[in-house]
mmCIF file of C-alpha atoms and ligand atoms in Angstrom:
data_model
loop_
_atom_site.group_PDB
_atom_site.id
_atom_site.type_symbol
_atom_site.label_atom_id
_atom_site.label_comp_id
_atom_site.label_asym_id
_atom_site.label_seq_id
_atom_site.Cartn_x
_atom_site.Cartn_y
_atom_site.Cartn_z
ATOM 1 C CA GLN G 1 -8.705 35.105 -2.723
ATOM 2 C CA THR G 2 -10.287 31.699 -3.133
ATOM 3 C CA ILE G 3 -10.406 29.487 -0.130
ATOM 4 C CA VAL G 4 -9.261 25.981 -1.019
ATOM 5 C CA LYS G 5 -11.484 23.467 0.671
ATOM 6 C CA GLN G 6 -9.789 20.114 1.071
ATOM 7 C CA SER G 7 -11.689 17.144 2.356
ATOM 8 C CA PRO G 8 -9.628 14.399 4.016
ATOM 9 C CA LYS G 9 -10.001 12.422 0.799
ATOM 10 C CA HIS G 10 -8.101 15.079 -1.094
ATOM 11 C CA ILE G 11 -5.395 15.304 1.500
ATOM 12 C CA ILE G 12 -4.911 11.544 1.366
ATOM 13 C CA ALA G 13 -4.716 11.544 -2.430
ATOM 14 C CA THR G 14 -2.124 14.318 -2.392
ATOM 15 C CA GLN G 15 -0.011 12.476 0.154
ATOM 16 C CA ILE G 16 -0.160 9.235 -1.816
ATOM 17 C CA ILE G 17 0.973 11.097 -4.935
ATOM 18 C CA GLN G 18 3.903 12.618 -3.100
ATOM 19 C CA LEU G 19 4.983 9.284 -1.621
ATOM 20 C CA LEU G 20 4.689 7.391 -4.915
ATOM 21 C CA ASP G 21 6.977 9.930 -6.576
ATOM 22 C CA ASP G 22 9.781 8.178 -4.685
ATOM 23 C CA TYR G 23 8.757 4.608 -5.394
ATOM 24 C CA THR G 24 11.865 3.733 -7.435
ATOM 25 C CA ASN G 25 13.921 4.236 -4.276
ATOM 26 C CA PRO G 26 14.978 0.740 -3.121
ATOM 27 C CA PHE G 27 14.323 1.723 0.490
ATOM 28 C CA PHE G 28 10.896 3.211 -0.128
ATOM 29 C CA ASP G 29 8.858 2.778 3.058
ATOM 30 C CA VAL G 30 5.740 0.783 2.200
ATOM 31 C CA ILE G 31 4.628 0.888 5.832
ATOM 32 C CA GLN G 32 4.297 4.645 5.516
ATOM 33 C CA LEU G 33 2.443 4.278 2.212
ATOM 34 C CA ASP G 34 0.079 1.864 3.922
ATOM 35 C CA VAL G 35 -0.595 4.339 6.722
ATOM 36 C CA VAL G 36 -1.202 7.239 4.355
ATOM 37 C CA SER G 37 -3.410 5.201 1.980
ATOM 38 C CA GLU G 38 -5.390 3.772 4.904
ATOM 39 C CA GLY G 39 -4.336 0.190 4.316
ATOM 40 C CA HIS G 40 -3.876 0.046 0.553
ATOM 41 C CA ALA G 41 -0.119 -0.054 -0.003
ATOM 42 C CA LEU G 42 -0.427 -3.240 -2.054
ATOM 43 C CA PHE G 43 -3.093 -1.746 -4.294
ATOM 44 C CA TYR G 44 -1.073 1.408 -4.944
ATOM 45 C CA VAL G 45 2.300 -0.253 -5.490
ATOM 46 C CA GLY G 46 0.706 -2.739 -7.902
ATOM 47 C CA SER G 47 -1.246 -0.096 -9.774
ATOM 48 C CA ARG G 48 1.792 2.170 -10.006
ATOM 49 C CA ILE G 49 3.876 -0.622 -11.543
ATOM 50 C CA PHE G 50 1.026 -1.467 -13.919
ATOM 51 C CA GLN G 51 1.092 2.084 -15.244
ATOM 52 C CA ASP G 52 4.852 2.363 -15.219
ATOM 53 C CA GLN G 53 5.142 -0.784 -17.345
ATOM 54 C CA ASP G 54 2.054 0.083 -19.392
ATOM 55 C CA PHE G 55 0.718 -3.472 -19.338
ATOM 56 C CA GLN G 56 -2.483 -2.187 -20.905
ATOM 57 C CA SER G 57 -0.551 -1.536 -24.137
ATOM 58 C CA SER G 58 1.981 -4.353 -24.009
ATOM 59 C CA LEU G 59 -0.344 -7.158 -22.901
ATOM 60 C CA GLY G 60 -3.777 -5.728 -23.560
ATOM 61 C CA THR G 61 -4.710 -6.147 -19.898
ATOM 62 C CA ASN G 62 -7.590 -3.910 -18.901
ATOM 63 C CA GLU G 63 -6.475 -1.506 -16.187
ATOM 64 C CA ARG G 64 -9.853 -1.451 -14.462
ATOM 65 C CA VAL G 65 -9.843 -5.240 -14.201
ATOM 66 C CA PHE G 66 -6.289 -5.095 -12.873
ATOM 67 C CA ARG G 67 -7.286 -2.669 -10.105
ATOM 68 C CA HIS G 68 -10.262 -4.842 -9.299
ATOM 69 C CA PHE G 69 -7.897 -7.788 -9.055
ATOM 70 C CA MET G 70 -5.462 -5.913 -6.798
ATOM 71 C CA GLY G 71 -8.301 -4.957 -4.473
ATOM 72 C CA LYS G 72 -9.430 -8.578 -4.323
ATOM 73 C CA ILE G 73 -5.924 -9.867 -3.534
ATOM 74 C CA GLU G 74 -5.355 -7.166 -0.932
ATOM 75 C CA ASN G 75 -8.613 -8.081 0.723
ATOM 76 C CA GLY G 76 -7.618 -11.748 0.957
ATOM 77 C CA TYR G 77 -4.690 -10.906 3.212
ATOM 78 C CA GLU G 78 -5.537 -11.170 6.903
ATOM 79 C CA ARG G 79 -5.014 -7.805 8.617
ATOM 80 C CA GLY G 80 -4.963 -9.650 11.936
ATOM 81 C CA ASN G 81 -1.568 -11.106 10.977
ATOM 82 C CA THR G 82 1.066 -8.713 12.226
ATOM 83 C CA TYR G 83 3.548 -9.820 9.544
ATOM 84 C CA HIS G 84 1.915 -11.927 6.819
ATOM 85 C CA ASN G 85 -0.522 -9.254 5.711
ATOM 86 C CA SER G 86 -0.921 -7.110 2.587
ATOM 87 C CA ILE G 87 1.846 -4.706 3.677
ATOM 88 C CA HIS G 88 4.347 -7.564 3.478
ATOM 89 C CA ALA G 89 3.000 -8.402 -0.001
ATOM 90 C CA ALA G 90 3.414 -4.753 -1.049
ATOM 91 C CA ASP G 91 6.934 -4.715 0.380
ATOM 92 C CA VAL G 92 7.876 -7.884 -1.482
ATOM 93 C CA MET G 93 6.373 -6.590 -4.729
ATOM 94 C CA HIS G 94 8.224 -3.325 -4.388
ATOM 95 C CA CYS G 95 11.551 -5.047 -3.752
ATOM 96 C CA LEU G 96 11.036 -7.557 -6.568
ATOM 97 C CA PHE G 97 10.234 -4.822 -9.069
ATOM 98 C CA TYR G 98 13.394 -3.008 -8.021
ATOM 99 C CA LEU G 99 15.539 -6.135 -8.430
ATOM 100 C CA ILE G 100 14.247 -7.010 -11.895
ATOM 101 C CA THR G 101 14.511 -3.483 -13.289
ATOM 102 C CA ARG G 102 18.161 -2.812 -12.338
ATOM 103 C CA ASP G 103 21.473 -3.550 -13.952
ATOM 104 C CA GLY G 104 20.108 -4.373 -17.393
ATOM 105 C CA LEU G 105 17.922 -7.232 -16.185
ATOM 106 C CA ARG G 106 14.684 -5.607 -17.388
ATOM 107 C CA ASP G 107 15.977 -5.673 -20.981
ATOM 108 C CA LYS G 108 16.299 -9.442 -20.824
ATOM 109 C CA LEU G 109 12.692 -9.845 -19.682
ATOM 110 C CA THR G 110 9.444 -9.751 -21.650
ATOM 111 C CA PRO G 111 6.280 -7.986 -20.459
ATOM 112 C CA GLU G 112 4.951 -11.468 -19.626
ATOM 113 C CA ASP G 113 7.917 -12.050 -17.311
ATOM 114 C CA VAL G 114 7.461 -8.739 -15.501
ATOM 115 C CA PHE G 115 3.708 -9.271 -15.250
ATOM 116 C CA SER G 116 4.352 -12.747 -13.793
ATOM 117 C CA CYS G 117 6.554 -11.144 -11.151
ATOM 118 C CA VAL G 118 3.883 -8.617 -10.204
ATOM 119 C CA ILE G 119 1.237 -11.338 -9.893
ATOM 120 C CA ALA G 120 3.521 -13.721 -7.991
ATOM 121 C CA ALA G 121 4.616 -11.055 -5.517
ATOM 122 C CA ALA G 122 1.055 -9.843 -4.953
ATOM 123 C CA ALA G 123 -0.240 -13.355 -4.263
ATOM 124 C CA HIS G 124 2.794 -15.077 -2.750
ATOM 125 C CA ASP G 125 1.293 -15.149 0.786
ATOM 126 C CA TYR G 126 -2.369 -14.717 -0.227
ATOM 127 C CA MET G 127 -4.770 -15.878 2.523
ATOM 128 C CA HIS G 128 -1.869 -16.671 4.879
ATOM 129 C CA PRO G 129 -3.326 -17.932 8.190
ATOM 130 C CA GLY G 130 -0.436 -16.621 10.316
ATOM 131 C CA PHE G 131 0.931 -20.078 11.089
ATOM 132 C CA THR G 132 3.860 -21.949 9.590
ATOM 133 C CA ASN G 133 3.772 -25.089 7.420
ATOM 134 C CA ALA G 134 5.187 -27.064 10.343
ATOM 135 C CA PHE G 135 2.296 -25.975 12.562
ATOM 136 C CA LEU G 136 -0.357 -26.747 9.921
ATOM 137 C CA ILE G 137 1.140 -30.201 9.430
ATOM 138 C CA ALA G 138 1.543 -30.967 13.134
ATOM 139 C CA SER G 139 -1.988 -29.801 13.917
ATOM 140 C CA LYS G 140 -3.441 -31.813 10.981
ATOM 141 C CA ASN G 141 -4.932 -28.696 9.481
ATOM 142 C CA PRO G 142 -7.237 -29.376 6.492
ATOM 143 C CA LEU G 143 -4.751 -27.493 4.288
ATOM 144 C CA ALA G 144 -1.971 -29.919 5.234
ATOM 145 C CA LEU G 145 -4.283 -32.814 4.423
ATOM 146 C CA ARG G 146 -5.211 -31.297 1.083
ATOM 147 C CA TYR G 147 -1.614 -30.713 0.023
ATOM 148 C CA ASN G 148 -0.100 -33.866 1.530
ATOM 149 C CA ASP G 149 2.226 -31.891 3.824
ATOM 150 C CA GLN G 150 4.124 -30.603 0.756
ATOM 151 C CA SER G 151 4.710 -26.810 0.633
ATOM 152 C CA VAL G 152 1.245 -26.533 2.155
ATOM 153 C CA LEU G 153 0.991 -22.751 2.367
ATOM 154 C CA GLU G 154 2.704 -22.081 -0.947
ATOM 155 C CA HIS G 155 0.388 -24.476 -2.795
ATOM 156 C CA PHE G 156 -2.536 -22.824 -1.044
ATOM 157 C CA HIS G 157 -1.448 -19.281 -2.031
ATOM 158 C CA ALA G 158 -0.939 -20.218 -5.685
ATOM 159 C CA ALA G 159 -4.096 -22.325 -6.006
ATOM 160 C CA SER G 160 -6.211 -19.636 -4.325
ATOM 161 C CA LEU G 161 -4.821 -17.083 -6.770
ATOM 162 C CA TYR G 162 -5.899 -19.177 -9.723
ATOM 163 C CA GLU G 163 -9.351 -19.568 -8.215
ATOM 164 C CA ILE G 164 -9.672 -15.782 -8.477
ATOM 165 C CA PHE G 165 -8.920 -15.944 -12.182
ATOM 166 C CA GLN G 166 -11.983 -18.168 -12.603
ATOM 167 C CA MET G 167 -14.107 -15.081 -11.939
ATOM 168 C CA PRO G 168 -14.235 -12.931 -15.084
ATOM 169 C CA GLU G 169 -14.338 -9.637 -13.149
ATOM 170 C CA TYR G 170 -10.855 -10.385 -11.747
ATOM 171 C CA ASP G 171 -9.340 -12.241 -14.680
ATOM 172 C CA ILE G 172 -6.425 -10.029 -15.687
ATOM 173 C CA LEU G 173 -5.247 -12.789 -18.051
ATOM 174 C CA ASP G 174 -8.479 -12.699 -20.039
ATOM 175 C CA GLY G 175 -7.242 -10.823 -23.121
ATOM 176 C CA LEU G 176 -4.081 -12.900 -23.498
ATOM 177 C CA GLU G 177 -3.372 -15.682 -25.957
ATOM 178 C CA LYS G 178 -3.524 -19.224 -24.626
ATOM 179 C CA ASP G 179 0.263 -19.714 -24.758
ATOM 180 C CA GLN G 180 0.843 -16.428 -22.914
ATOM 181 C CA ARG G 181 -1.559 -17.529 -20.180
ATOM 182 C CA LEU G 182 0.203 -20.878 -19.874
ATOM 183 C CA TYR G 183 3.605 -19.190 -19.749
ATOM 184 C CA ILE G 184 2.520 -16.797 -16.990
ATOM 185 C CA ARG G 185 0.884 -19.623 -15.060
ATOM 186 C CA GLU G 186 4.077 -21.667 -15.160
ATOM 187 C CA MET G 187 6.223 -18.728 -14.011
ATOM 188 C CA VAL G 188 3.864 -17.578 -11.262
ATOM 189 C CA ILE G 189 3.398 -21.044 -9.767
ATOM 190 C CA SER G 190 7.133 -21.701 -9.903
ATOM 191 C CA MET G 191 7.923 -18.414 -8.166
ATOM 192 C CA ILE G 192 5.344 -18.838 -5.397
ATOM 193 C CA LEU G 193 6.348 -22.449 -4.696
ATOM 194 C CA ALA G 194 10.015 -21.376 -4.546
ATOM 195 C CA THR G 195 9.233 -19.194 -1.503
ATOM 196 C CA ASP G 196 8.972 -22.354 0.637
ATOM 197 C CA MET G 197 12.052 -21.991 2.838
ATOM 198 C CA ALA G 198 12.281 -25.796 3.070
ATOM 199 C CA TYR G 199 13.984 -25.728 -0.331
ATOM 200 C CA HIS G 200 16.043 -22.605 0.301
ATOM 201 C CA PHE G 201 19.480 -24.190 0.191
ATOM 202 C CA GLU G 202 18.640 -26.207 -2.901
ATOM 203 C CA TRP G 203 17.647 -23.072 -4.800
ATOM 204 C CA LEU G 204 20.619 -21.141 -3.509
ATOM 205 C CA SER G 205 23.205 -23.722 -4.537
ATOM 206 C CA LYS G 206 21.617 -24.158 -7.976
ATOM 207 C CA PHE G 207 21.724 -20.389 -8.493
ATOM 208 C CA LYS G 208 25.267 -19.926 -7.172
ATOM 209 C CA ASN G 209 26.459 -22.685 -9.417
ATOM 210 C CA LYS G 210 24.938 -21.094 -12.522
ATOM 211 C CA VAL G 211 26.249 -17.638 -11.604
ATOM 212 C CA SER G 212 29.780 -18.784 -10.837
ATOM 213 C CA THR G 213 30.021 -20.730 -14.101
ATOM 214 C CA ASN G 214 28.466 -17.815 -15.992
ATOM 215 C CA SER G 215 26.020 -20.240 -17.576
ATOM 216 C CA LEU G 216 22.680 -18.480 -17.197
ATOM 217 C CA ASN G 217 21.028 -18.292 -20.581
ATOM 218 C CA PHE G 218 17.730 -16.437 -20.807
ATOM 219 C CA ASP G 219 16.760 -18.177 -24.038
ATOM 220 C CA ASN G 220 16.283 -21.137 -21.754
ATOM 221 C CA GLN G 221 13.055 -20.730 -19.774
ATOM 222 C CA ASN G 222 14.394 -22.775 -16.866
ATOM 223 C CA ASP G 223 17.274 -20.370 -16.374
ATOM 224 C CA LYS G 224 14.962 -17.389 -16.486
ATOM 225 C CA LYS G 225 12.698 -19.123 -14.004
ATOM 226 C CA LEU G 226 15.632 -19.767 -11.700
ATOM 227 C CA VAL G 227 16.626 -16.099 -11.706
ATOM 228 C CA LEU G 228 13.076 -14.871 -11.087
ATOM 229 C CA ASN G 229 12.536 -17.466 -8.355
ATOM 230 C CA MET G 230 15.671 -16.175 -6.651
ATOM 231 C CA ALA G 231 14.553 -12.573 -7.094
ATOM 232 C CA LEU G 232 11.275 -13.359 -5.328
ATOM 233 C CA LYS G 233 13.115 -15.268 -2.610
ATOM 234 C CA CYS G 234 15.394 -12.267 -2.022
ATOM 235 C CA SER G 235 12.384 -9.980 -1.924
ATOM 236 C CA ASP G 236 10.528 -12.226 0.519
ATOM 237 C CA VAL G 237 13.214 -11.730 3.178
ATOM 238 C CA ASN G 238 14.205 -8.192 2.160
ATOM 239 C CA ASN G 239 13.114 -6.608 5.439
ATOM 240 C CA LEU G 240 16.525 -7.122 7.004
ATOM 241 C CA THR G 241 18.087 -5.239 4.072
ATOM 242 C CA LYS G 242 16.112 -2.112 4.904
ATOM 243 C CA PRO G 243 17.628 0.757 6.927
ATOM 244 C CA PRO G 244 17.681 -0.220 10.631
ATOM 245 C CA ALA G 245 14.749 2.002 11.674
ATOM 246 C CA ILE G 246 12.439 0.291 9.148
ATOM 247 C CA SER G 247 13.937 -3.164 9.556
ATOM 248 C CA ARG G 248 13.343 -3.194 13.301
ATOM 249 C CA MET G 249 9.614 -2.693 12.723
ATOM 250 C CA TRP G 250 9.476 -5.779 10.504
ATOM 251 C CA THR G 251 11.396 -7.842 13.034
ATOM 252 C CA GLN G 252 8.952 -6.874 15.757
ATOM 253 C CA LEU G 253 6.031 -7.730 13.470
ATOM 254 C CA ILE G 254 7.327 -11.194 12.543
ATOM 255 C CA MET G 255 8.328 -12.024 16.114
ATOM 256 C CA ASP G 256 4.848 -11.027 17.320
ATOM 257 C CA GLU G 257 3.328 -13.394 14.767
ATOM 258 C CA PHE G 258 5.709 -16.167 15.866
ATOM 259 C CA PHE G 259 4.713 -15.626 19.501
ATOM 260 C CA LYS G 260 1.033 -15.926 18.613
ATOM 261 C CA GLN G 261 1.784 -19.320 17.105
ATOM 262 C CA GLY G 262 3.782 -20.210 20.208
ATOM 263 C CA ASP G 263 0.738 -19.311 22.330
ATOM 264 C CA GLN G 264 -1.430 -21.607 20.189
ATOM 265 C CA GLU G 265 1.083 -24.427 20.473
ATOM 266 C CA LYS G 266 1.172 -24.052 24.219
ATOM 267 C CA ALA G 267 -2.619 -23.946 24.465
ATOM 268 C CA ARG G 268 -2.897 -27.130 22.400
ATOM 269 C CA GLY G 269 -0.210 -28.957 24.364
ATOM 270 C CA MET G 270 2.083 -29.083 21.337
ATOM 271 C CA PRO G 271 5.845 -28.530 21.635
ATOM 272 C CA ILE G 272 6.588 -24.829 21.146
ATOM 273 C CA SER G 273 8.508 -24.187 17.905
ATOM 274 C CA MET G 274 11.933 -22.616 17.958
ATOM 275 C CA PHE G 275 11.851 -18.820 18.437
ATOM 276 C CA MET G 276 8.106 -18.890 19.112
ATOM 277 C CA ASP G 277 8.039 -18.930 22.899
ATOM 278 C CA ARG G 278 7.379 -15.357 23.986
ATOM 279 C CA ASN G 279 8.820 -16.042 27.425
ATOM 280 C CA SER G 280 12.183 -17.414 26.404
ATOM 281 C CA THR G 281 13.004 -16.403 22.812
ATOM 282 C CA ASP G 282 16.245 -14.545 22.286
ATOM 283 C CA ILE G 283 15.178 -12.135 19.528
ATOM 284 C CA PRO G 284 18.662 -10.752 18.713
ATOM 285 C CA LYS G 285 20.000 -14.299 18.432
ATOM 286 C CA CYS G 286 17.121 -15.290 16.146
ATOM 287 C CA GLN G 287 17.731 -12.323 13.844
ATOM 288 C CA LEU G 288 21.514 -12.767 13.855
ATOM 289 C CA GLY G 289 21.105 -16.404 12.864
ATOM 290 C CA PHE G 290 18.652 -15.508 10.123
ATOM 291 C CA ILE G 291 21.023 -12.847 8.769
ATOM 292 C CA ASP G 292 24.106 -15.071 8.839
ATOM 293 C CA TYR G 293 22.596 -18.308 7.552
ATOM 294 C CA ILE G 294 19.903 -17.065 5.191
ATOM 295 C CA VAL G 295 19.742 -13.409 4.182
ATOM 296 C CA LEU G 296 23.408 -12.490 3.848
ATOM 297 C CA PRO G 297 24.405 -15.520 1.746
ATOM 298 C CA LEU G 298 21.285 -14.996 -0.364
ATOM 299 C CA TYR G 299 22.028 -11.333 -1.039
ATOM 300 C CA GLU G 300 25.686 -12.082 -1.637
ATOM 301 C CA SER G 301 24.636 -14.550 -4.316
ATOM 302 C CA TRP G 302 22.418 -11.902 -5.930
ATOM 303 C CA HIS G 303 25.257 -9.395 -5.644
ATOM 304 C CA ALA G 304 27.513 -11.785 -7.557
ATOM 305 C CA TYR G 305 24.851 -11.839 -10.264
ATOM 306 C CA SER G 306 23.670 -8.219 -10.390
ATOM 307 C CA ASN G 307 25.050 -4.873 -9.432
ATOM 308 C CA ALA G 308 22.002 -3.592 -7.590
ATOM 309 C CA VAL G 309 22.135 -4.649 -3.966
ATOM 310 C CA LYS G 310 25.260 -3.019 -2.571
ATOM 311 C CA GLY G 311 23.090 -0.737 -0.394
ATOM 312 C CA HIS G 312 21.035 -3.722 0.745
ATOM 313 C CA ILE G 313 24.156 -5.530 1.924
ATOM 314 C CA ASP G 314 25.347 -2.414 3.758
ATOM 315 C CA ASN G 315 22.010 -2.261 5.565
ATOM 316 C CA LEU G 316 22.209 -5.971 6.382
ATOM 317 C CA LEU G 317 25.577 -5.407 8.004
ATOM 318 C CA ALA G 318 24.223 -2.395 9.912
ATOM 319 C CA ASN G 319 21.291 -4.498 11.128
ATOM 320 C CA LYS G 320 23.656 -7.279 12.081
ATOM 321 C CA ALA G 321 25.717 -4.796 14.124
ATOM 322 C CA HIS G 322 22.525 -3.516 15.739
ATOM 323 C CA TRP G 323 21.342 -6.976 16.847
ATOM 324 C CA LYS G 324 24.850 -7.847 17.987
ATOM 325 C CA SER G 325 24.985 -4.824 20.239
ATOM 326 C CA VAL G 326 21.527 -5.553 21.658
ATOM 327 C CA ALA G 327 22.625 -9.150 22.296
ATOM 328 C CA GLU G 328 25.790 -8.029 24.035
ATOM 329 C CA SER G 329 23.960 -5.473 26.164
ATOM 330 C CA GLY G 330 21.838 -8.270 27.612
ATOM 331 C CA ASN G 331 18.894 -5.852 27.780
ATOM 332 C CA PRO G 332 15.453 -6.860 26.556
ATOM 333 C CA VAL G 333 14.615 -5.674 23.040
ATOM 334 C CA PRO G 334 12.776 -2.360 23.363
ATOM 335 C CA ARG G 335 9.287 -2.348 21.829
ATOM 336 C CA ILE G 336 8.864 0.197 19.074
ATOM 337 C CA GLN G 337 5.728 2.081 18.076
ATOM 338 C CA ILE G 338 4.240 0.827 14.830
ATOM 339 C CA PRO G 339 1.106 2.532 13.560
ATOM 340 C CA VAL G 340 -1.950 0.306 13.384
ATOM 341 C CA VAL G 341 -3.874 1.162 10.253
ATOM 342 C CA GLN G 342 -7.646 1.439 10.129
ATOM 343 C CA VAL G 343 -8.363 0.086 6.667
ATOM 344 C CA SER G 344 -10.825 2.238 4.750
ATOM 345 C CA PRO G 345 -12.878 0.743 1.932
ATOM 346 C CA LEU G 346 -10.964 1.025 -1.320
ATOM 347 C CA ARG G 347 -14.044 2.707 -2.811
ATOM 348 C CA PHE G 348 -13.335 5.692 -0.584
ATOM 349 C CA LEU G 349 -10.484 6.701 -2.844
ATOM 350 C CA GLU G 350 -11.902 5.417 -6.083
ATOM 351 C CA HIS G 351 -12.428 8.721 -7.862
ATOM 352 C CA HIS G 352 -8.859 9.640 -7.160
ATOM 353 C CA ASN G 353 -7.213 6.355 -8.010
ATOM 354 C CA SER G 354 -6.844 7.003 -11.700
ATOM 355 C CA LYS G 355 -5.544 10.531 -11.205
ATOM 356 C CA VAL G 356 -3.220 9.450 -8.453
ATOM 357 C CA LEU G 357 -1.805 6.715 -10.585
ATOM 358 C CA ARG G 358 -1.634 8.392 -13.941
ATOM 359 C CA GLY G 359 1.968 9.557 -13.954
ATOM 360 C CA ALA G 360 2.292 10.522 -10.315
ATOM 361 C CA THR G 361 5.297 12.754 -10.948
ATOM 362 C CA GLN G 362 3.644 14.826 -13.594
ATOM 363 C CA PHE G 363 0.450 15.066 -11.647
ATOM 364 C CA SER G 364 2.046 16.191 -8.396
ATOM 365 C CA ARG G 365 3.461 19.291 -10.073
ATOM 366 C CA LYS G 366 -0.032 20.388 -10.936
ATOM 367 C CA SER G 367 -1.570 19.165 -7.730
ATOM 368 C CA THR G 368 -1.381 22.507 -5.954
ATOM 369 C CA ASN G 369 -4.488 23.841 -7.599
ATOM 370 C CA TYR G 370 -6.080 20.631 -8.788
ATOM 371 C CA TYR G 371 -8.408 20.195 -5.855
ATOM 372 C CA LYS G 372 -9.850 23.726 -5.830
HETATM 373 P P1 8BR P 1 7.678 -16.290 4.428
HETATM 374 O O1 8BR P 1 7.509 -14.791 4.334
HETATM 375 O O2 8BR P 1 7.248 -16.968 3.156
HETATM 376 O O3 8BR P 1 6.980 -16.850 5.641
HETATM 377 O O4 8BR P 1 9.264 -16.665 4.602
HETATM 378 C C1 8BR P 1 10.138 -16.060 5.533
HETATM 379 C C2 8BR P 1 10.433 -16.895 6.786
HETATM 380 O O5 8BR P 1 11.756 -16.639 7.313
HETATM 381 C C3 8BR P 1 9.539 -16.518 7.918
HETATM 382 O O6 8BR P 1 8.300 -17.187 7.960
HETATM 383 C C4 8BR P 1 10.395 -16.876 9.127
HETATM 384 O O7 8BR P 1 10.321 -18.245 9.391
HETATM 385 C C5 8BR P 1 11.799 -16.573 8.748
HETATM 386 N N1 8BR P 1 12.274 -15.273 9.327
HETATM 387 C C6 8BR P 1 12.968 -15.022 10.468
HETATM 388 BR BR1 8BR P 1 13.491 -16.317 11.631
HETATM 389 N N2 8BR P 1 13.249 -13.728 10.686
HETATM 390 C C7 8BR P 1 12.733 -13.107 9.634
HETATM 391 C C8 8BR P 1 12.701 -11.752 9.259
HETATM 392 N N3 8BR P 1 13.245 -10.778 9.999
HETATM 393 N N4 8BR P 1 12.084 -11.473 8.101
HETATM 394 C C9 8BR P 1 11.549 -12.427 7.332
HETATM 395 N N5 8BR P 1 11.545 -13.719 7.624
HETATM 396 C C10 8BR P 1 12.133 -14.078 8.780
HETATM 397 ZN ZN1 ZN P 2 5.271 -17.362 2.355
HETATM 398 ZN ZN1 ZN P 3 6.305 -13.758 2.249
#
């Protein structure tokens, strides 16, 4: 009998393969993928979609350059942010890919559209400092000065993304025709800028109007843009549409980031923003308000458009019931255990990346004896 020697590297690769087999599940747990991959959920979700959509064939994008790019983007997310880090980006990308590949929507999109979505999701909070636009403006942060207080973070994310494309080793748009590059640029910038919640109600009413009058026409680029902007907006706040056990982790993570900002505001003698004072914030009330005013109407509008988010709405209602019962109990919100990931260098898994990603399903069947 041969003794199979597995180094930790092999065990990790096998676990990633097994997890990715389930990545078309809308409630796939990217936090778990991040733990298992030692901090590389964004890299693996992006690379999996790249292979699934075969962008190498359809767009001529070099897969090696794409992986290089994903590593670069992942690295630009601040791990010190409890919420706005690369796990959130992976979560948003995963949700967005789900939304645009259900209910016949994928057939109405070109590879350029889908690629734009992948890029926009990956970079939509790139280099996020962990503070809100309002804070950057009030504290006269250099970013607020640079972008004239207008969608400061969103302009920063998009502009920083395009700075990466200036470096040939990361330029995934290199092999494309000029008009393809311009098209993708227009879509990506539009999608990232649309994540500024300051314009949420404007986007929502525009979308609802088009859906209710059945007047969305994908031959018109503006209509397509509107739909994809809304898909990214839905994805950006998808965490409350996850099953309660997962959703509660995200709530804790965003509230912790809010409280850090509140601490900064206090230390600087600034007024503490709403829901950011760790000593007085009513977390259930904050989440209930966010569900009722933002997430539920948003998902209902997507539900009126596409038949893919029934389960999301059920989860939203379950989460609403959860926060309602916590609010009524009057008890403090119990802290939950969330694993803190030690990020390993991406190089650590490099030899396995291509095998892991090349048709994960097929590979996992053979994986029993692969590592002998
Ligand atoms: P960004 O991810 O682009 O920051 O947009 C989402 C914003 O919605 C957050 O910054 C935050 O202001 C608000 N929000 C609240 Br309140 N609760 C949230 C939650 N559970 N998940 C996501 N966003 C939330
Ligand atoms: Zn954002
Ligand atoms: Zn975001």
